[in-house]
């Protein structure tokens, strides 16, 4: 029989408790670039099709762009949720993609991708919007 004095505690210690993922105030450009490389076929193909046909990007491309952009932020970001569900709060999504867009270190290609995502989101949220 086990001696209670020598039995390890059944409760997890603080070093083994799950910790929330860190929230980033500044975009992590390395993670974003890695995600874009991994999903470049979908993103580039969707943008090329939209440009060629003078339309916005389709839903699959928009969700893929949201995933790529979300990699630079926290895993619980609005962009991450949109990437999974295709739905989200317009203002929360806008705040996140504009944070990425207006960062002084944002490369031109990031701004182009954000432009396409933002346009898609505006038309999805406000179907009667016109340019």
Short mmCIF file of N, CA and C in Angstrom, two decimals:
data_model
loop_
_atom_site.label_atom_id
_atom_site.label_comp_id
_atom_site.label_asym_id
_atom_site.label_seq_id
_atom_site.Cartn_x
_atom_site.Cartn_y
_atom_site.Cartn_z
N UNK A 1 0.84 -1.17 0.00
CA UNK A 1 0.00 0.00 0.00
C UNK A 1 0.89 1.23 0.00
N UNK A 2 0.44 2.26 -0.70
CA UNK A 2 1.23 3.49 -0.78
C UNK A 2 1.16 4.27 0.51
N UNK A 3 2.29 4.77 0.87
CA UNK A 3 2.36 5.64 2.03
C UNK A 3 1.95 7.04 1.59
N UNK A 4 0.95 7.67 2.22
CA UNK A 4 0.50 9.00 1.78
C UNK A 4 1.62 10.04 1.82
N UNK A 5 2.60 9.85 2.66
CA UNK A 5 3.70 10.81 2.73
C UNK A 5 4.56 10.76 1.48
N UNK A 6 4.58 9.65 0.77
CA UNK A 6 5.43 9.50 -0.40
C UNK A 6 4.65 9.48 -1.70
N UNK A 7 3.34 9.69 -1.63
CA UNK A 7 2.52 9.71 -2.84
C UNK A 7 2.58 11.10 -3.46
N UNK A 8 2.88 11.19 -4.75
CA UNK A 8 2.95 12.51 -5.37
C UNK A 8 1.58 13.18 -5.38
N UNK A 9 1.59 14.47 -5.38
CA UNK A 9 0.34 15.24 -5.41
C UNK A 9 -0.43 14.93 -6.69
N UNK A 10 -1.74 14.83 -6.57
CA UNK A 10 -2.55 14.53 -7.75
C UNK A 10 -2.91 15.80 -8.52
N UNK A 11 -2.79 16.94 -7.89
CA UNK A 11 -3.07 18.19 -8.59
C UNK A 11 -1.87 18.60 -9.42
N UNK A 12 -2.10 19.13 -10.61
CA UNK A 12 -0.96 19.56 -11.43
C UNK A 12 -0.26 20.76 -10.79
N UNK A 13 1.03 20.77 -10.93
CA UNK A 13 1.78 21.91 -10.43
C UNK A 13 1.67 23.05 -11.43
N UNK A 14 2.04 24.24 -11.01
CA UNK A 14 1.89 25.41 -11.89
C UNK A 14 2.75 25.29 -13.13
N UNK A 15 3.83 24.56 -13.07
CA UNK A 15 4.67 24.43 -14.26
C UNK A 15 4.03 23.56 -15.34
N UNK A 16 2.99 22.80 -14.99
CA UNK A 16 2.33 21.93 -15.96
C UNK A 16 0.93 22.41 -16.36
N UNK A 17 0.48 23.52 -15.81
CA UNK A 17 -0.82 24.05 -16.20
C UNK A 17 -0.73 24.66 -17.59
N UNK A 18 -1.79 24.54 -18.37
CA UNK A 18 -1.76 25.17 -19.71
C UNK A 18 -1.69 26.68 -19.58
N UNK A 19 -0.91 27.27 -20.45
CA UNK A 19 -0.76 28.72 -20.46
C UNK A 19 -1.36 29.27 -21.74
N UNK A 20 -2.01 30.42 -21.64
CA UNK A 20 -2.55 31.01 -22.87
C UNK A 20 -1.42 31.46 -23.79
N UNK A 21 -1.69 31.40 -25.07
CA UNK A 21 -0.69 31.86 -26.04
C UNK A 21 -0.50 33.36 -25.89
N UNK A 22 0.70 33.84 -26.11
CA UNK A 22 0.94 35.28 -25.96
C UNK A 22 0.20 36.08 -27.02
N UNK A 23 -0.26 37.25 -26.62
CA UNK A 23 -0.89 38.17 -27.56
C UNK A 23 0.19 39.12 -28.05
N UNK A 24 0.26 39.28 -29.35
CA UNK A 24 1.30 40.14 -29.91
C UNK A 24 0.72 41.51 -30.23
N UNK A 25 1.40 42.55 -29.80
CA UNK A 25 1.01 43.92 -30.14
C UNK A 25 1.61 44.31 -31.48
N UNK A 26 2.77 43.74 -31.80
CA UNK A 26 3.47 44.02 -33.05
C UNK A 26 3.45 42.75 -33.88
N UNK A 27 3.11 42.85 -35.16
CA UNK A 27 3.06 41.64 -35.99
C UNK A 27 4.40 40.91 -36.05
N UNK A 28 4.34 39.60 -36.04
CA UNK A 28 5.52 38.75 -36.19
C UNK A 28 5.67 38.46 -37.68
N UNK A 29 6.54 39.22 -38.34
CA UNK A 29 6.68 39.14 -39.80
C UNK A 29 7.22 37.81 -40.26
N UNK A 30 8.07 37.17 -39.47
CA UNK A 30 8.63 35.87 -39.86
C UNK A 30 7.52 34.82 -39.95
N UNK A 31 6.64 34.80 -38.96
CA UNK A 31 5.53 33.83 -38.97
C UNK A 31 4.59 34.11 -40.14
N UNK A 32 4.32 35.38 -40.42
CA UNK A 32 3.44 35.73 -41.53
C UNK A 32 4.05 35.29 -42.86
N UNK A 33 5.33 35.57 -43.04
CA UNK A 33 6.00 35.20 -44.29
C UNK A 33 6.03 33.69 -44.48
N UNK A 34 6.29 32.96 -43.41
CA UNK A 34 6.30 31.50 -43.49
C UNK A 34 4.93 30.96 -43.88
N UNK A 35 3.88 31.53 -43.29
CA UNK A 35 2.51 31.09 -43.63
C UNK A 35 2.18 31.43 -45.08
N UNK A 36 2.61 32.59 -45.54
CA UNK A 36 2.32 32.95 -46.93
C UNK A 36 3.05 32.02 -47.90
N UNK A 37 4.27 31.67 -47.60
CA UNK A 37 5.00 30.74 -48.46
C UNK A 37 4.25 29.40 -48.52
N UNK A 38 3.79 28.94 -47.37
CA UNK A 38 3.08 27.65 -47.30
C UNK A 38 1.76 27.69 -48.08
N UNK A 39 1.10 28.84 -48.09
CA UNK A 39 -0.22 28.95 -48.73
C UNK A 39 -0.20 29.85 -49.96
N UNK A 40 0.97 30.01 -50.55
CA UNK A 40 1.11 30.96 -51.66
C UNK A 40 0.28 30.57 -52.88
N UNK A 41 0.11 29.28 -53.14
CA UNK A 41 -0.68 28.87 -54.31
C UNK A 41 -2.12 29.35 -54.21
N UNK A 42 -2.72 29.17 -53.05
CA UNK A 42 -4.12 29.57 -52.87
C UNK A 42 -4.24 31.09 -52.89
N UNK A 43 -3.37 31.78 -52.14
CA UNK A 43 -3.45 33.24 -52.05
C UNK A 43 -3.15 33.88 -53.40
N UNK A 44 -2.03 33.51 -54.01
CA UNK A 44 -1.65 34.12 -55.29
C UNK A 44 -2.65 33.77 -56.38
N UNK A 45 -3.11 32.53 -56.41
CA UNK A 45 -4.09 32.12 -57.42
C UNK A 45 -5.41 32.86 -57.26
N UNK A 46 -5.87 33.01 -56.03
CA UNK A 46 -7.11 33.72 -55.77
C UNK A 46 -7.03 35.20 -56.12
N UNK A 47 -5.89 35.81 -55.81
CA UNK A 47 -5.70 37.23 -56.14
C UNK A 47 -5.57 37.41 -57.65
N UNK A 48 -4.83 36.53 -58.30
CA UNK A 48 -4.68 36.63 -59.76
C UNK A 48 -6.03 36.48 -60.45
N UNK A 49 -6.84 35.53 -60.01
CA UNK A 49 -8.16 35.33 -60.59
C UNK A 49 -9.03 36.57 -60.37
N UNK A 50 -9.01 37.12 -59.17
CA UNK A 50 -9.81 38.31 -58.86
C UNK A 50 -9.37 39.50 -59.71
N UNK A 51 -8.06 39.68 -59.86
CA UNK A 51 -7.56 40.79 -60.67
C UNK A 51 -7.92 40.60 -62.15
N UNK A 52 -7.78 39.39 -62.63
CA UNK A 52 -8.06 39.10 -64.04
C UNK A 52 -9.54 39.30 -64.38
N UNK A 53 -10.41 38.95 -63.45
CA UNK A 53 -11.85 39.04 -63.70
C UNK A 53 -12.49 40.28 -63.08
N UNK A 54 -11.66 41.16 -62.53
CA UNK A 54 -12.13 42.42 -61.92
C UNK A 54 -13.20 42.17 -60.86
N UNK A 55 -12.92 41.20 -60.00
CA UNK A 55 -13.81 40.87 -58.89
C UNK A 55 -12.99 40.88 -57.61
N UNK A 56 -13.66 40.67 -56.50
CA UNK A 56 -12.95 40.47 -55.25
C UNK A 56 -12.51 39.02 -55.13
N UNK A 57 -11.67 38.74 -54.15
CA UNK A 57 -11.24 37.36 -53.93
C UNK A 57 -12.43 36.55 -53.43
N UNK A 58 -12.40 35.25 -53.70
CA UNK A 58 -13.49 34.38 -53.25
C UNK A 58 -13.34 34.05 -51.76
N UNK A 59 -14.33 33.36 -51.23
CA UNK A 59 -14.36 33.07 -49.79
C UNK A 59 -13.17 32.21 -49.36
N UNK A 60 -12.83 31.20 -50.15
CA UNK A 60 -11.70 30.33 -49.81
C UNK A 60 -10.40 31.13 -49.73
N UNK A 61 -10.19 32.02 -50.69
CA UNK A 61 -8.99 32.84 -50.68
C UNK A 61 -9.00 33.79 -49.49
N UNK A 62 -10.14 34.39 -49.20
CA UNK A 62 -10.24 35.31 -48.07
C UNK A 62 -9.93 34.61 -46.76
N UNK A 63 -10.44 33.40 -46.58
CA UNK A 63 -10.15 32.65 -45.36
C UNK A 63 -8.68 32.26 -45.29
N UNK A 64 -8.09 31.94 -46.41
CA UNK A 64 -6.66 31.61 -46.44
C UNK A 64 -5.83 32.85 -46.11
N UNK A 65 -6.21 34.00 -46.67
CA UNK A 65 -5.52 35.25 -46.35
C UNK A 65 -5.65 35.55 -44.86
N UNK A 66 -6.84 35.36 -44.30
CA UNK A 66 -7.04 35.60 -42.87
C UNK A 66 -6.13 34.69 -42.05
N UNK A 67 -5.98 33.45 -42.48
CA UNK A 67 -5.08 32.52 -41.78
C UNK A 67 -3.65 33.04 -41.84
N UNK A 68 -3.21 33.44 -43.02
CA UNK A 68 -1.84 33.94 -43.18
C UNK A 68 -1.62 35.16 -42.30
N UNK A 69 -2.55 36.10 -42.34
CA UNK A 69 -2.42 37.31 -41.53
C UNK A 69 -2.47 36.99 -40.04
N UNK A 70 -3.31 36.04 -39.66
CA UNK A 70 -3.46 35.70 -38.24
C UNK A 70 -2.19 35.11 -37.66
N UNK A 71 -1.35 34.53 -38.48
CA UNK A 71 -0.11 33.93 -37.99
C UNK A 71 0.82 34.99 -37.41
N UNK A 72 0.63 36.25 -37.80
CA UNK A 72 1.48 37.30 -37.25
C UNK A 72 0.94 37.81 -35.92
N UNK A 73 -0.26 37.39 -35.56
CA UNK A 73 -0.89 37.83 -34.32
C UNK A 73 -1.06 36.64 -33.38
N UNK A 74 -1.94 36.77 -32.42
CA UNK A 74 -2.17 35.69 -31.45
C UNK A 74 -3.12 34.64 -32.03
N UNK A 75 -3.02 33.40 -31.54
CA UNK A 75 -3.90 32.34 -32.04
C UNK A 75 -5.38 32.58 -31.76
N UNK A 76 -5.69 33.43 -30.81
CA UNK A 76 -7.10 33.70 -30.50
C UNK A 76 -7.59 34.99 -31.15
N UNK A 77 -6.92 35.41 -32.20
CA UNK A 77 -7.29 36.66 -32.88
C UNK A 77 -8.58 36.49 -33.68
N UNK A 78 -9.21 37.61 -33.99
CA UNK A 78 -10.42 37.60 -34.83
C UNK A 78 -10.09 37.05 -36.22
N UNK A 79 -8.89 37.36 -36.73
CA UNK A 79 -8.48 36.84 -38.03
C UNK A 79 -8.38 35.32 -38.01
N UNK A 80 -7.88 34.79 -36.91
CA UNK A 80 -7.77 33.33 -36.78
C UNK A 80 -9.15 32.68 -36.77
N UNK A 81 -10.08 33.29 -36.06
CA UNK A 81 -11.46 32.76 -36.05
C UNK A 81 -12.08 32.83 -37.44
N UNK A 82 -11.85 33.94 -38.14
CA UNK A 82 -12.41 34.09 -39.49
C UNK A 82 -11.81 33.03 -40.42
N UNK A 83 -10.53 32.76 -40.27
CA UNK A 83 -9.88 31.76 -41.11
C UNK A 83 -10.55 30.39 -40.95
N UNK A 84 -10.99 30.08 -39.75
CA UNK A 84 -11.63 28.79 -39.49
C UNK A 84 -13.10 28.75 -39.88
N UNK A 85 -13.81 29.85 -39.64
CA UNK A 85 -15.27 29.83 -39.79
C UNK A 85 -15.80 30.59 -40.99
N UNK A 86 -15.04 31.57 -41.47
CA UNK A 86 -15.54 32.43 -42.55
C UNK A 86 -16.46 33.51 -42.04
N UNK A 87 -16.59 33.62 -40.73
CA UNK A 87 -17.43 34.64 -40.10
C UNK A 87 -16.63 35.37 -39.04
N UNK A 88 -17.05 36.59 -38.75
CA UNK A 88 -16.39 37.33 -37.69
C UNK A 88 -16.97 38.72 -37.55
N UNK A 89 -16.59 39.36 -36.48
CA UNK A 89 -17.01 40.72 -36.21
C UNK A 89 -16.21 41.68 -37.10
N UNK A 90 -16.92 42.44 -37.92
CA UNK A 90 -16.26 43.32 -38.89
C UNK A 90 -15.27 44.27 -38.22
N UNK A 91 -15.68 44.92 -37.13
CA UNK A 91 -14.80 45.90 -36.48
C UNK A 91 -13.55 45.26 -35.90
N UNK A 92 -13.69 44.09 -35.29
CA UNK A 92 -12.53 43.39 -34.73
C UNK A 92 -11.57 42.97 -35.83
N UNK A 93 -12.11 42.44 -36.92
CA UNK A 93 -11.27 42.05 -38.05
C UNK A 93 -10.57 43.26 -38.65
N UNK A 94 -11.32 44.34 -38.83
CA UNK A 94 -10.75 45.56 -39.40
C UNK A 94 -9.62 46.08 -38.52
N UNK A 95 -9.83 46.11 -37.21
CA UNK A 95 -8.78 46.58 -36.30
C UNK A 95 -7.51 45.75 -36.45
N UNK A 96 -7.66 44.44 -36.57
CA UNK A 96 -6.49 43.58 -36.69
C UNK A 96 -5.79 43.74 -38.02
N UNK A 97 -6.53 43.74 -39.13
CA UNK A 97 -5.82 43.84 -40.41
C UNK A 97 -5.25 45.23 -40.61
N UNK A 98 -5.87 46.26 -40.04
CA UNK A 98 -5.28 47.61 -40.16
C UNK A 98 -4.03 47.76 -39.30
N UNK A 99 -3.97 47.04 -38.18
CA UNK A 99 -2.75 47.03 -37.37
C UNK A 99 -1.59 46.49 -38.20
N UNK A 100 -1.85 45.43 -38.94
CA UNK A 100 -0.82 44.84 -39.80
C UNK A 100 -0.49 45.79 -40.94
N UNK A 101 -1.52 46.33 -41.58
CA UNK A 101 -1.35 47.20 -42.75
C UNK A 101 -0.54 48.45 -42.42
N UNK A 102 -0.83 49.06 -41.27
CA UNK A 102 -0.19 50.34 -40.93
C UNK A 102 1.13 50.19 -40.17
N UNK A 103 1.55 48.97 -39.91
CA UNK A 103 2.84 48.80 -39.25
C UNK A 103 3.93 49.32 -40.17
N UNK A 104 4.85 50.15 -39.64
CA UNK A 104 5.90 50.72 -40.50
C UNK A 104 6.79 49.68 -41.17
N UNK A 105 6.86 48.49 -40.61
CA UNK A 105 7.70 47.44 -41.19
C UNK A 105 6.95 46.56 -42.18
N UNK A 106 5.68 46.84 -42.43
CA UNK A 106 4.89 46.01 -43.33
C UNK A 106 5.40 46.13 -44.76
N UNK A 107 5.78 45.02 -45.38
CA UNK A 107 6.22 45.06 -46.78
C UNK A 107 5.04 45.36 -47.71
N UNK A 108 5.34 45.78 -48.91
CA UNK A 108 4.30 46.13 -49.89
C UNK A 108 3.39 44.94 -50.18
N UNK A 109 3.95 43.72 -50.26
CA UNK A 109 3.12 42.56 -50.57
C UNK A 109 2.10 42.28 -49.47
N UNK A 110 2.45 42.61 -48.22
CA UNK A 110 1.50 42.42 -47.12
C UNK A 110 0.34 43.39 -47.29
N UNK A 111 0.66 44.63 -47.64
CA UNK A 111 -0.40 45.62 -47.85
C UNK A 111 -1.33 45.21 -48.99
N UNK A 112 -0.77 44.63 -50.04
CA UNK A 112 -1.61 44.17 -51.16
C UNK A 112 -2.55 43.06 -50.71
N UNK A 113 -2.04 42.12 -49.94
CA UNK A 113 -2.86 41.01 -49.45
C UNK A 113 -3.96 41.55 -48.52
N UNK A 114 -3.60 42.49 -47.65
CA UNK A 114 -4.58 43.09 -46.75
C UNK A 114 -5.65 43.84 -47.55
N UNK A 115 -5.23 44.54 -48.61
CA UNK A 115 -6.20 45.25 -49.46
C UNK A 115 -7.26 44.29 -50.01
N UNK A 116 -6.81 43.15 -50.50
CA UNK A 116 -7.75 42.17 -51.06
C UNK A 116 -8.67 41.60 -49.98
N UNK A 117 -8.10 41.31 -48.82
CA UNK A 117 -8.92 40.77 -47.73
C UNK A 117 -9.92 41.82 -47.26
N UNK A 118 -9.46 43.05 -47.06
CA UNK A 118 -10.35 44.11 -46.60
C UNK A 118 -11.49 44.37 -47.56
N UNK A 119 -11.19 44.36 -48.85
CA UNK A 119 -12.23 44.56 -49.86
C UNK A 119 -13.26 43.43 -49.79
N UNK A 120 -12.78 42.20 -49.67
CA UNK A 120 -13.70 41.06 -49.55
C UNK A 120 -14.59 41.22 -48.32
N UNK A 121 -13.98 41.58 -47.21
CA UNK A 121 -14.72 41.70 -45.97
C UNK A 121 -15.77 42.82 -46.05
N UNK A 122 -15.42 43.93 -46.68
CA UNK A 122 -16.38 45.02 -46.83
C UNK A 122 -17.58 44.56 -47.66
N UNK A 123 -17.32 43.90 -48.78
CA UNK A 123 -18.42 43.42 -49.63
C UNK A 123 -19.23 42.32 -48.95
N UNK A 124 -18.59 41.52 -48.11
CA UNK A 124 -19.31 40.48 -47.38
C UNK A 124 -20.21 41.10 -46.31
N UNK A 125 -19.70 42.13 -45.64
CA UNK A 125 -20.44 42.76 -44.55
C UNK A 125 -21.47 43.75 -45.06
N UNK A 126 -21.11 44.49 -46.11
CA UNK A 126 -21.98 45.52 -46.67
C UNK A 126 -22.21 45.22 -48.16
N UNK A 127 -23.09 44.29 -48.48
CA UNK A 127 -23.27 43.85 -49.87
C UNK A 127 -23.68 44.97 -50.83
N UNK A 128 -24.28 46.04 -50.33
CA UNK A 128 -24.70 47.13 -51.19
C UNK A 128 -23.61 48.18 -51.39
N UNK A 129 -22.43 47.96 -50.81
CA UNK A 129 -21.34 48.93 -50.94
C UNK A 129 -20.88 49.01 -52.40
N UNK A 130 -20.50 50.20 -52.82
CA UNK A 130 -19.97 50.36 -54.18
C UNK A 130 -18.71 51.20 -54.10
N UNK A 131 -17.90 51.09 -55.13
CA UNK A 131 -16.64 51.83 -55.15
C UNK A 131 -16.80 53.17 -55.81
#
